[in-house]
Amino acid sequence: GNLKARLKLAKVLSFASGAGMVAWNKFSSLWLLSVGLSPTEVGMLKSAGLVAKSVTQPVWAVLADMKMPARIHPSLAPVSLHFIAIFSGILSLIFMEILRLSVRHLSFSGILMIRTMWCVVNSGSQLIDVLVAHMSHKTKEGFGKQRLWGSLAWGSMSLFAGALIDRF
């Protein structure tokens, strides 16, 4: 019962993580061009984002290892990683919405700042794979069968996002 539910949740998390990454990655360049940025500016934004993620992914890992929710209350220890991953995802959505609402009113440097901050908070979402590995550890299915759902999402959502981009 509990193991089956945990593995189902691991599959859903992996699928959602893969699908979310594809949808934004495929769409973001076109969206940024559609709001008036040049191809050079879009490339600069993407490069700055990759640098920000490279620097901050280890910071999110350290935050997860610190088990900060457990410091608030010991009973929160088992969900510390969950909390950090979810917190990163929520912050990511907030910064994405800030960018969407304000992009037409900002200079390039303002867009660069908000998008880089989005990349910083979004880099914690990579903890989803760690969370899935943790949930599937020492089970008959193991990590691979859970992570497969992320790969399926990546492939299927690439086709779906491409079709949507072509249509709209």
PDB file of C-alpha atoms in Angstrom:
ATOM      1  CA  GLY A   1       0.000   0.000   0.000  1.00  0.00           C
ATOM      2  CA  ASN A   2       2.353   2.742   1.236  1.00  0.00           C
ATOM      3  CA  LEU A   3       5.254   1.633  -0.984  1.00  0.00           C
ATOM      4  CA  LYS A   4       3.000   1.467  -4.036  1.00  0.00           C
ATOM      5  CA  ALA A   5       1.672   4.978  -3.366  1.00  0.00           C
ATOM      6  CA  ARG A   6       5.214   6.299  -2.805  1.00  0.00           C
ATOM      7  CA  LEU A   7       6.421   4.829  -6.116  1.00  0.00           C
ATOM      8  CA  LYS A   8       3.387   6.212  -7.934  1.00  0.00           C
ATOM      9  CA  LEU A   9       4.165   9.657  -6.513  1.00  0.00           C
ATOM     10  CA  ALA A  10       7.807   9.257  -7.603  1.00  0.00           C
ATOM     11  CA  LYS A  11       6.645   8.550 -11.157  1.00  0.00           C
ATOM     12  CA  VAL A  12       4.310  11.563 -11.136  1.00  0.00           C
ATOM     13  CA  LEU A  13       7.059  13.860  -9.810  1.00  0.00           C
ATOM     14  CA  SER A  14       9.507  12.623 -12.427  1.00  0.00           C
ATOM     15  CA  PHE A  15       6.963  13.063 -15.233  1.00  0.00           C
ATOM     16  CA  ALA A  16       5.941  16.532 -14.060  1.00  0.00           C
ATOM     17  CA  SER A  17       9.555  17.629 -13.711  1.00  0.00           C
ATOM     18  CA  GLY A  18      10.444  16.441 -17.217  1.00  0.00           C
ATOM     19  CA  ALA A  19       7.306  17.908 -18.770  1.00  0.00           C
ATOM     20  CA  GLY A  20       7.787  21.275 -17.091  1.00  0.00           C
ATOM     21  CA  MET A  21      11.382  21.605 -18.227  1.00  0.00           C
ATOM     22  CA  VAL A  22      10.553  20.814 -21.844  1.00  0.00           C
ATOM     23  CA  ALA A  23       7.600  23.136 -22.080  1.00  0.00           C
ATOM     24  CA  TRP A  24       9.537  26.176 -20.857  1.00  0.00           C
ATOM     25  CA  ASN A  25      12.804  25.375 -22.625  1.00  0.00           C
ATOM     26  CA  LYS A  26      11.116  24.960 -26.006  1.00  0.00           C
ATOM     27  CA  PHE A  27       8.875  27.961 -25.599  1.00  0.00           C
ATOM     28  CA  SER A  28      11.046  30.521 -23.817  1.00  0.00           C
ATOM     29  CA  SER A  29      13.209  31.634 -26.747  1.00  0.00           C
ATOM     30  CA  LEU A  30      10.206  32.208 -28.964  1.00  0.00           C
ATOM     31  CA  TRP A  31       8.342  34.034 -26.212  1.00  0.00           C
ATOM     32  CA  LEU A  32      11.326  36.270 -25.466  1.00  0.00           C
ATOM     33  CA  LEU A  33      11.636  37.091 -29.182  1.00  0.00           C
ATOM     34  CA  SER A  34       7.896  37.820 -29.358  1.00  0.00           C
ATOM     35  CA  VAL A  35       8.154  40.453 -26.617  1.00  0.00           C
ATOM     36  CA  GLY A  36      10.762  42.382 -28.587  1.00  0.00           C
ATOM     37  CA  LEU A  37      14.143  40.999 -27.559  1.00  0.00           C
ATOM     38  CA  SER A  38      16.757  40.389 -30.218  1.00  0.00           C
ATOM     39  CA  PRO A  39      18.257  36.931 -30.848  1.00  0.00           C
ATOM     40  CA  THR A  40      21.491  38.189 -29.262  1.00  0.00           C
ATOM     41  CA  GLU A  41      19.661  39.304 -26.123  1.00  0.00           C
ATOM     42  CA  VAL A  42      17.820  35.970 -25.899  1.00  0.00           C
ATOM     43  CA  GLY A  43      21.141  34.151 -26.185  1.00  0.00           C
ATOM     44  CA  MET A  44      22.637  36.336 -23.470  1.00  0.00           C
ATOM     45  CA  LEU A  45      19.663  35.617 -21.177  1.00  0.00           C
ATOM     46  CA  LYS A  46      19.966  31.877 -21.728  1.00  0.00           C
ATOM     47  CA  SER A  47      23.731  31.957 -21.137  1.00  0.00           C
ATOM     48  CA  ALA A  48      23.370  33.990 -17.945  1.00  0.00           C
ATOM     49  CA  GLY A  49      20.721  31.534 -16.785  1.00  0.00           C
ATOM     50  CA  LEU A  50      22.978  28.542 -17.365  1.00  0.00           C
ATOM     51  CA  VAL A  51      25.784  30.193 -15.413  1.00  0.00           C
ATOM     52  CA  ALA A  52      23.395  31.060 -12.561  1.00  0.00           C
ATOM     53  CA  LYS A  53      22.099  27.486 -12.429  1.00  0.00           C
ATOM     54  CA  SER A  54      25.613  26.048 -12.468  1.00  0.00           C
ATOM     55  CA  VAL A  55      26.600  28.184  -9.510  1.00  0.00           C
ATOM     56  CA  THR A  56      23.432  27.784  -7.459  1.00  0.00           C
ATOM     57  CA  GLN A  57      22.553  24.094  -7.891  1.00  0.00           C
ATOM     58  CA  PRO A  58      25.146  23.122  -5.267  1.00  0.00           C
ATOM     59  CA  VAL A  59      23.715  25.784  -2.936  1.00  0.00           C
ATOM     60  CA  TRP A  60      20.276  24.173  -3.150  1.00  0.00           C
ATOM     61  CA  ALA A  61      21.883  20.797  -2.418  1.00  0.00           C
ATOM     62  CA  VAL A  62      23.537  22.263   0.680  1.00  0.00           C
ATOM     63  CA  LEU A  63      20.211  23.745   1.768  1.00  0.00           C
ATOM     64  CA  ALA A  64      18.598  20.326   1.387  1.00  0.00           C
ATOM     65  CA  ASP A  65      21.407  18.693   3.375  1.00  0.00           C
ATOM     66  CA  MET A  66      20.989  21.225   6.172  1.00  0.00           C
ATOM     67  CA  LYS A  67      17.476  19.865   6.757  1.00  0.00           C
ATOM     68  CA  MET A  68      16.211  23.293   7.724  1.00  0.00           C
ATOM     69  CA  PRO A  69      12.568  22.217   8.234  1.00  0.00           C
ATOM     70  CA  ALA A  70      13.805  19.644  10.773  1.00  0.00           C
ATOM     71  CA  ARG A  71      15.404  22.477  12.732  1.00  0.00           C
ATOM     72  CA  ILE A  72      11.970  24.046  13.074  1.00  0.00           C
ATOM     73  CA  HIS A  73      10.561  20.778  14.382  1.00  0.00           C
ATOM     74  CA  PRO A  74      12.214  17.309  14.473  1.00  0.00           C
ATOM     75  CA  SER A  75       9.119  15.638  13.029  1.00  0.00           C
ATOM     76  CA  LEU A  76       9.753  17.524   9.764  1.00  0.00           C
ATOM     77  CA  ALA A  77      13.072  15.705   9.155  1.00  0.00           C
ATOM     78  CA  PRO A  78      11.610  13.136   6.721  1.00  0.00           C
ATOM     79  CA  VAL A  79      10.152  15.883   4.507  1.00  0.00           C
ATOM     80  CA  SER A  80      13.080  18.313   4.488  1.00  0.00           C
ATOM     81  CA  LEU A  81      14.074  17.455   0.913  1.00  0.00           C
ATOM     82  CA  HIS A  82      10.420  17.624  -0.188  1.00  0.00           C
ATOM     83  CA  PHE A  83      10.072  21.066   1.367  1.00  0.00           C
ATOM     84  CA  ILE A  84      13.194  22.478  -0.316  1.00  0.00           C
ATOM     85  CA  ALA A  85      12.242  21.057  -3.744  1.00  0.00           C
ATOM     86  CA  ILE A  86       8.678  22.378  -3.475  1.00  0.00           C
ATOM     87  CA  PHE A  87       9.896  25.745  -2.175  1.00  0.00           C
ATOM     88  CA  SER A  88      12.173  26.059  -5.215  1.00  0.00           C
ATOM     89  CA  GLY A  89       9.295  25.197  -7.532  1.00  0.00           C
ATOM     90  CA  ILE A  90       6.960  27.753  -5.967  1.00  0.00           C
ATOM     91  CA  LEU A  91       9.584  30.499  -6.098  1.00  0.00           C
ATOM     92  CA  SER A  92      10.261  29.571  -9.707  1.00  0.00           C
ATOM     93  CA  LEU A  93       6.602  29.997 -10.631  1.00  0.00           C
ATOM     94  CA  ILE A  94       6.483  33.358  -8.833  1.00  0.00           C
ATOM     95  CA  PHE A  95       9.516  34.704 -10.719  1.00  0.00           C
ATOM     96  CA  MET A  96       8.174  33.359 -14.014  1.00  0.00           C
ATOM     97  CA  GLU A  97       4.911  35.226 -13.412  1.00  0.00           C
ATOM     98  CA  ILE A  98       6.775  38.405 -12.431  1.00  0.00           C
ATOM     99  CA  LEU A  99       8.702  38.180 -15.697  1.00  0.00           C
ATOM    100  CA  ARG A 100       5.543  37.550 -17.715  1.00  0.00           C
ATOM    101  CA  LEU A 101       3.713  40.502 -16.177  1.00  0.00           C
ATOM    102  CA  SER A 102       6.555  43.007 -16.338  1.00  0.00           C
ATOM    103  CA  VAL A 103       8.640  42.087 -19.392  1.00  0.00           C
ATOM    104  CA  ARG A 104       7.145  44.741 -21.672  1.00  0.00           C
ATOM    105  CA  HIS A 105       7.917  47.481 -19.140  1.00  0.00           C
ATOM    106  CA  LEU A 106      11.512  46.556 -18.342  1.00  0.00           C
ATOM    107  CA  SER A 107      14.855  47.362 -19.886  1.00  0.00           C
ATOM    108  CA  PHE A 108      17.057  44.477 -20.967  1.00  0.00           C
ATOM    109  CA  SER A 109      18.998  44.702 -17.699  1.00  0.00           C
ATOM    110  CA  GLY A 110      15.739  44.411 -15.726  1.00  0.00           C
ATOM    111  CA  ILE A 111      14.706  41.364 -17.739  1.00  0.00           C
ATOM    112  CA  LEU A 112      18.178  39.906 -17.249  1.00  0.00           C
ATOM    113  CA  MET A 113      17.935  40.409 -13.493  1.00  0.00           C
ATOM    114  CA  ILE A 114      14.491  38.793 -13.158  1.00  0.00           C
ATOM    115  CA  ARG A 115      15.292  35.896 -15.497  1.00  0.00           C
ATOM    116  CA  THR A 116      18.586  35.246 -13.702  1.00  0.00           C
ATOM    117  CA  MET A 117      16.782  35.265 -10.351  1.00  0.00           C
ATOM    118  CA  TRP A 118      14.282  32.819 -11.852  1.00  0.00           C
ATOM    119  CA  CYS A 119      17.179  30.552 -12.850  1.00  0.00           C
ATOM    120  CA  VAL A 120      18.644  30.785  -9.345  1.00  0.00           C
ATOM    121  CA  VAL A 121      15.420  29.692  -7.666  1.00  0.00           C
ATOM    122  CA  ASN A 122      14.568  27.197 -10.407  1.00  0.00           C
ATOM    123  CA  SER A 123      17.892  25.398 -10.029  1.00  0.00           C
ATOM    124  CA  GLY A 124      16.558  23.860  -6.822  1.00  0.00           C
ATOM    125  CA  SER A 125      14.019  21.957  -8.899  1.00  0.00           C
ATOM    126  CA  GLN A 126      16.831  19.579  -9.822  1.00  0.00           C
ATOM    127  CA  LEU A 127      16.306  18.161  -6.346  1.00  0.00           C
ATOM    128  CA  ILE A 128      13.227  16.422  -7.749  1.00  0.00           C
ATOM    129  CA  ASP A 129      15.531  13.734  -9.199  1.00  0.00           C
ATOM    130  CA  VAL A 130      17.146  13.322  -5.784  1.00  0.00           C
ATOM    131  CA  LEU A 131      13.729  13.119  -4.195  1.00  0.00           C
ATOM    132  CA  VAL A 132      12.637  10.470  -6.702  1.00  0.00           C
ATOM    133  CA  ALA A 133      15.849   8.514  -6.072  1.00  0.00           C
ATOM    134  CA  HIS A 134      15.251   8.731  -2.337  1.00  0.00           C
ATOM    135  CA  MET A 135      11.637   7.557  -2.699  1.00  0.00           C
ATOM    136  CA  SER A 136      12.608   4.573  -4.855  1.00  0.00           C
ATOM    137  CA  HIS A 137      15.762   3.566  -2.972  1.00  0.00           C
ATOM    138  CA  LYS A 138      15.847  -0.092  -1.934  1.00  0.00           C
ATOM    139  CA  THR A 139      12.685  -1.004  -3.815  1.00  0.00           C
ATOM    140  CA  LYS A 140      12.295  -3.708  -6.465  1.00  0.00           C
ATOM    141  CA  GLU A 141      11.572  -1.039  -9.083  1.00  0.00           C
ATOM    142  CA  GLY A 142      14.549   1.162  -8.218  1.00  0.00           C
ATOM    143  CA  PHE A 143      15.295   4.629  -9.553  1.00  0.00           C
ATOM    144  CA  GLY A 144      15.379   3.768 -13.258  1.00  0.00           C
ATOM    145  CA  LYS A 145      11.714   2.856 -13.554  1.00  0.00           C
ATOM    146  CA  GLN A 146      10.726   6.081 -11.809  1.00  0.00           C
ATOM    147  CA  ARG A 147      13.087   8.266 -13.847  1.00  0.00           C
ATOM    148  CA  LEU A 148      11.809   6.633 -17.031  1.00  0.00           C
ATOM    149  CA  TRP A 149       8.650   8.706 -16.570  1.00  0.00           C
ATOM    150  CA  GLY A 150      10.714  11.891 -16.708  1.00  0.00           C
ATOM    151  CA  SER A 151      12.273  10.703 -19.964  1.00  0.00           C
ATOM    152  CA  LEU A 152       8.855   9.826 -21.390  1.00  0.00           C
ATOM    153  CA  ALA A 153       7.632  13.298 -20.438  1.00  0.00           C
ATOM    154  CA  TRP A 154      10.671  14.883 -22.068  1.00  0.00           C
ATOM    155  CA  GLY A 155      10.069  13.050 -25.351  1.00  0.00           C
ATOM    156  CA  SER A 156       6.291  13.361 -25.513  1.00  0.00           C
ATOM    157  CA  MET A 157       6.192  16.959 -24.330  1.00  0.00           C
ATOM    158  CA  SER A 158       8.846  17.907 -26.886  1.00  0.00           C
ATOM    159  CA  LEU A 159       6.497  16.752 -29.631  1.00  0.00           C
ATOM    160  CA  PHE A 160       3.481  18.379 -27.978  1.00  0.00           C
ATOM    161  CA  ALA A 161       5.253  21.694 -27.285  1.00  0.00           C
ATOM    162  CA  GLY A 162       6.606  21.745 -30.839  1.00  0.00           C
ATOM    163  CA  ALA A 163       3.113  21.234 -32.248  1.00  0.00           C
ATOM    164  CA  LEU A 164       1.744  24.035 -30.042  1.00  0.00           C
ATOM    165  CA  ILE A 165       4.562  26.380 -31.052  1.00  0.00           C
ATOM    166  CA  ASP A 166       3.933  25.665 -34.744  1.00  0.00           C
ATOM    167  CA  ARG A 167       0.204  26.197 -34.327  1.00  0.00           C
ATOM    168  CA  PHE A 168       0.329  29.388 -32.273  1.00  0.00           C
TER     169      PHE A 168
END
